[in-house]
Short mmCIF file of C-alpha atoms in Angstrom, two decimals:
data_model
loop_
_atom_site.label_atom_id
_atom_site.label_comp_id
_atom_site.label_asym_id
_atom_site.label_seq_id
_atom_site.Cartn_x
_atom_site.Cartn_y
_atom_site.Cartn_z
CA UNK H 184 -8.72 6.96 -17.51
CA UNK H 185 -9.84 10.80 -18.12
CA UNK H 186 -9.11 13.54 -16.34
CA UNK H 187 -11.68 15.50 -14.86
CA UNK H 188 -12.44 18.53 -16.88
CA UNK H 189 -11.18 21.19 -14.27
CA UNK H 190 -7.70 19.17 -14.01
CA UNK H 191 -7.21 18.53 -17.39
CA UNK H 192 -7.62 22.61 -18.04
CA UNK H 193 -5.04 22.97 -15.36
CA UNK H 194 -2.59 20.62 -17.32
CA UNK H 195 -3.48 22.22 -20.66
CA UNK H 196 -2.35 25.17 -19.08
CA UNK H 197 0.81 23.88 -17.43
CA UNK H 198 -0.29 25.94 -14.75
CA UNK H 199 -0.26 22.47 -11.99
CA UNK H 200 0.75 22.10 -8.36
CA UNK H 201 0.86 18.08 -7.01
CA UNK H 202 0.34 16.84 -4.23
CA UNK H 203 0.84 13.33 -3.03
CA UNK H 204 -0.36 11.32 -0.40
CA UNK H 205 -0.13 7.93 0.58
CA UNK H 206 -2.29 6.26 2.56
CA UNK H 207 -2.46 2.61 4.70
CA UNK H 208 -5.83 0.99 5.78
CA UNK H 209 -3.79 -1.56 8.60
CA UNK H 210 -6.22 -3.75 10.28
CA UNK H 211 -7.62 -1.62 12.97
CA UNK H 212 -6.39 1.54 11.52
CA UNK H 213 -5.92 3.98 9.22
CA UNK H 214 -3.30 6.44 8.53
CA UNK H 215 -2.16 8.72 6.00
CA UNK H 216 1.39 10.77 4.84
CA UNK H 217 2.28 13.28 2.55
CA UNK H 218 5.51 15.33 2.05
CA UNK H 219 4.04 18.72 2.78
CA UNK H 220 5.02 20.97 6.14
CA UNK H 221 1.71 20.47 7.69
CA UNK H 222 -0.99 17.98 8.86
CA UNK H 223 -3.35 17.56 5.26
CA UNK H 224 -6.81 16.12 5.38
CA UNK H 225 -8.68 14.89 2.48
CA UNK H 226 -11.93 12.57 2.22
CA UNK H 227 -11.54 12.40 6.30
CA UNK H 228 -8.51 11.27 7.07
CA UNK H 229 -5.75 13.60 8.15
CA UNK H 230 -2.59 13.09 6.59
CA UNK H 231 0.69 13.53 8.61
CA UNK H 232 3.61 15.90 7.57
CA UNK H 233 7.18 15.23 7.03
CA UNK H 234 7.52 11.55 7.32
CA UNK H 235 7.42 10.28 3.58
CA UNK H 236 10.52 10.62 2.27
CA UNK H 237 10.03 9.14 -1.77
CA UNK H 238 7.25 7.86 -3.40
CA UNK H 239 10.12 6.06 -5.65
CA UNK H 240 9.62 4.51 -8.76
CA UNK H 241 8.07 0.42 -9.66
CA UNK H 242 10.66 -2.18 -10.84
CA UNK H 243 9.66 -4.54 -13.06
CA UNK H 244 11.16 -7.48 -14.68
CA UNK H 245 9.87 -9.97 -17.16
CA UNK H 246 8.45 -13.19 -17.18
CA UNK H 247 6.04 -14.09 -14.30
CA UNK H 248 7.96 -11.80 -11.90
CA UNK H 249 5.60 -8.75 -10.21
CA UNK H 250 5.72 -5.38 -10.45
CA UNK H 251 6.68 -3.46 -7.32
CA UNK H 252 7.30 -0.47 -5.98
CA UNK H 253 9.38 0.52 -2.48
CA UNK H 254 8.43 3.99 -0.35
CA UNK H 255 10.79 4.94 2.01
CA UNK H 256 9.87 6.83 5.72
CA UNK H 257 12.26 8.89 7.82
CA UNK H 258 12.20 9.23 11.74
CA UNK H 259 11.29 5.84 13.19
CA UNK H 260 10.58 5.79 16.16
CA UNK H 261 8.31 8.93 16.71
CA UNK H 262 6.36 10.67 19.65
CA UNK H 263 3.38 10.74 17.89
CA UNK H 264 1.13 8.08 19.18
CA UNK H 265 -1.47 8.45 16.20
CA UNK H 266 1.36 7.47 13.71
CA UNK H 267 0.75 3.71 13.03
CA UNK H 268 3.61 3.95 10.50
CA UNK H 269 5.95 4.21 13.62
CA UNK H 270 5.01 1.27 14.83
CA UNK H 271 3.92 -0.83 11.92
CA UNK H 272 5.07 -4.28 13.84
CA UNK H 273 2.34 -3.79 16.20
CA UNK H 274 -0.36 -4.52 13.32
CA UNK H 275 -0.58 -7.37 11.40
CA UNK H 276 0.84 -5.65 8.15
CA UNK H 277 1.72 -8.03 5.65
CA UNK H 278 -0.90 -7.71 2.19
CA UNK H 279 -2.75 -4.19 4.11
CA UNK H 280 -4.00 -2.32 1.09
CA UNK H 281 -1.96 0.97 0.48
CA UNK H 282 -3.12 3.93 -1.78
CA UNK H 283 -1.09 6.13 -3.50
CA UNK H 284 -2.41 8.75 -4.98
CA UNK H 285 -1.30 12.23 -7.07
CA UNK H 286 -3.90 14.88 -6.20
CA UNK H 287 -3.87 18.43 -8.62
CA UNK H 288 -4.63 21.78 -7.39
CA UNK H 289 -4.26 24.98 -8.38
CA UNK H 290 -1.08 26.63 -8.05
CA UNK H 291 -2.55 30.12 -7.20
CA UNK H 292 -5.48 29.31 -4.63
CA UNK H 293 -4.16 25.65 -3.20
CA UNK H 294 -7.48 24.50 -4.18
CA UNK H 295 -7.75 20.63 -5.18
CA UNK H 296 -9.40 20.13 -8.16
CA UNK H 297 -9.18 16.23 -8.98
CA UNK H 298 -6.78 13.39 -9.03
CA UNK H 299 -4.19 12.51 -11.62
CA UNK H 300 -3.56 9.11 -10.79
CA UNK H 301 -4.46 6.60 -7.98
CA UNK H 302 -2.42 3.17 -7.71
CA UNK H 303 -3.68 0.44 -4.84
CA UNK H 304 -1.01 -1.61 -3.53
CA UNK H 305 -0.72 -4.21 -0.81
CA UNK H 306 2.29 -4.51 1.90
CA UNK H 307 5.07 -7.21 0.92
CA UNK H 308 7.76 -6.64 3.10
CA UNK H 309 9.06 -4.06 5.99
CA UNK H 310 12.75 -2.98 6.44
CA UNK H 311 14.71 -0.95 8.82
CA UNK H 312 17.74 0.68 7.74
CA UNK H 313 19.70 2.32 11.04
CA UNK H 314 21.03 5.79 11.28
CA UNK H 315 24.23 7.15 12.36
CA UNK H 316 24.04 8.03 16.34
CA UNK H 317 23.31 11.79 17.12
CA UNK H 318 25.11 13.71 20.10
CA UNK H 319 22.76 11.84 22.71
CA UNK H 320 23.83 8.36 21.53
CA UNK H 321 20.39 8.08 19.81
CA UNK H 322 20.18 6.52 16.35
CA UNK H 323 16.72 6.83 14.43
CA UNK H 324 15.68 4.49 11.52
CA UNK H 325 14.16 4.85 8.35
CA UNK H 326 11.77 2.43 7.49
CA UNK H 327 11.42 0.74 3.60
CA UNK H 328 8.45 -0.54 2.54
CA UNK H 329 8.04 -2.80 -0.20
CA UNK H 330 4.54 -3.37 -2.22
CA UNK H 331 3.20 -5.50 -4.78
CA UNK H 332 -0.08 -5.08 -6.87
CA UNK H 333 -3.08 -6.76 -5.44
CA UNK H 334 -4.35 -10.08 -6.46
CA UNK H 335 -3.14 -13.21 -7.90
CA UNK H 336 -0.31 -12.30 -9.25
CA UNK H 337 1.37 -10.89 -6.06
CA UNK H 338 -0.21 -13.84 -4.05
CA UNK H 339 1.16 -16.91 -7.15
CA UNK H 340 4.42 -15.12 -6.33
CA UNK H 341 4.83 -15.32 -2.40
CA UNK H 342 2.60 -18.95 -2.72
CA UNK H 343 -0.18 -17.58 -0.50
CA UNK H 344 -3.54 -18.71 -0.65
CA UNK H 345 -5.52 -16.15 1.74
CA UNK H 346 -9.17 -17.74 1.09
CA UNK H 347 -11.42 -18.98 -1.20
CA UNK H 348 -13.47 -16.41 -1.90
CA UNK H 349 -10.56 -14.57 -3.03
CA UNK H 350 -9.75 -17.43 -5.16
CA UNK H 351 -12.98 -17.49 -6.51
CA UNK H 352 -12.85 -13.56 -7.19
CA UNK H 353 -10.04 -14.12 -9.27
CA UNK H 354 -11.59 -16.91 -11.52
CA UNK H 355 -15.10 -18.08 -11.30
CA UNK H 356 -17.51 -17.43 -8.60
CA UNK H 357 -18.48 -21.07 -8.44
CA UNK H 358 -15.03 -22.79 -8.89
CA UNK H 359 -14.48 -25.11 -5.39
CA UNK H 360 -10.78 -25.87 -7.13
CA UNK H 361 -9.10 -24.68 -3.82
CA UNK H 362 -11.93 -25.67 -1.51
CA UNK H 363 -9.35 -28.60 0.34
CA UNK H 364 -5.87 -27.04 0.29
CA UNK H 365 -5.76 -25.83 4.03
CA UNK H 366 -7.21 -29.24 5.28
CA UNK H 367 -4.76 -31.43 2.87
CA UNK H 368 -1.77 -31.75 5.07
CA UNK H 369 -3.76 -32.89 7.76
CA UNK H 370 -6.84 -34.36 6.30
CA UNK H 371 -6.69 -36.93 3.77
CA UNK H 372 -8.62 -35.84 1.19
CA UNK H 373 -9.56 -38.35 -1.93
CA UNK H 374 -9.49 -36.88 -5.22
CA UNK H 375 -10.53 -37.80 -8.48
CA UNK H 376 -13.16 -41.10 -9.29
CA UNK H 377 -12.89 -43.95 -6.31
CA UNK H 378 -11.84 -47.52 -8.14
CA UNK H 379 -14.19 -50.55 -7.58
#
């Protein structure tokens, strides 16, 4: 991947501010985050303040095992009614596409120049880790995400077959391997030449 001229001056230089945002395309919505003081937008979509704690790093492991990488939110529940993140278990969240990406500006105007790097993701699994209780008796939660790369290799590891078009994406556009699985537990299906 290059770097478009105007960022790759700006890293030449060392002279670099960073900015990253993350953003989730649930079905029905979409919302973004970023770790800055103040609500962000960029290519349309306003991205919330204060709410994404780490972008973390991917584990990986050998073998057929998939790459993944956990972000971590602070301050569940919220007020906010706009932030889906809040209330994630209201969507149907599991493989929602998620974006990550490293924007680069210029330290001395705040003007964004170009992206470093862009990773897509999809949602694996949600967690809630509790709080201690505050002076009202409240306790908030932060929330861990877990994501895997898109594709088959996150979808041969959790044994999910979402459709075959998908299927077909992956391999050939004409291959009907997969056209029976969802009817095969129900349906008997023959396979193979008929004897006699």
């Amino acid at each position: 991947m290059s770097l478009d001229p105007a960022v790759q001056d700006l890293v030449e230089k060392g002279q670099i501010s960073r900015l990253d945002l993350i953003r989730f395309d649930l079905p029905g919505k979409s919302v973004g985050y970023h770790r800055g003081g103040r609500p962000y937008t960029y290519n349309g979509l306003v991205y919330l303040p204060n709410r994404w704690l780490s972008p973390a790093g991917m584990n990986s492991a050998l073998g057929v095992a998939v790459t993944t990488r956990t972000i971590t939110f602070s301050n569940i529940p919220t007020a906010n009614v706009d932030d889906a993140i809040a209330k994630i278990e209201e969507f149907n969240y599991p493989n929602a596409p998620v974006i990550i990406s490293h924007l680069a500006g210029d330290p001395a105007t705040d003007e964004v120049l170009g992206i470093l790097a862009s990773s897509l993701y999809e949602i694996d699994e949600v967690r809630y880790n509790k709080g201690a209780i505050d002076g009202k008796g409240e306790r908030s939660l932060t929330l861990t995400i877990d994501l895997q790369p898109p594709g088959r290799s996150a979808r041969g590891s959790t044994l999910v077959k979402r459709s075959q078009a998908e299927h077909q994406f992956d391999n050939d556009p004409t291959d009907t391997c997969m056209e029976y699985v969802a009817t095969t537990a129900t349906i008997p299906e023959e396979w193979g030449q008929r004897s006699g």
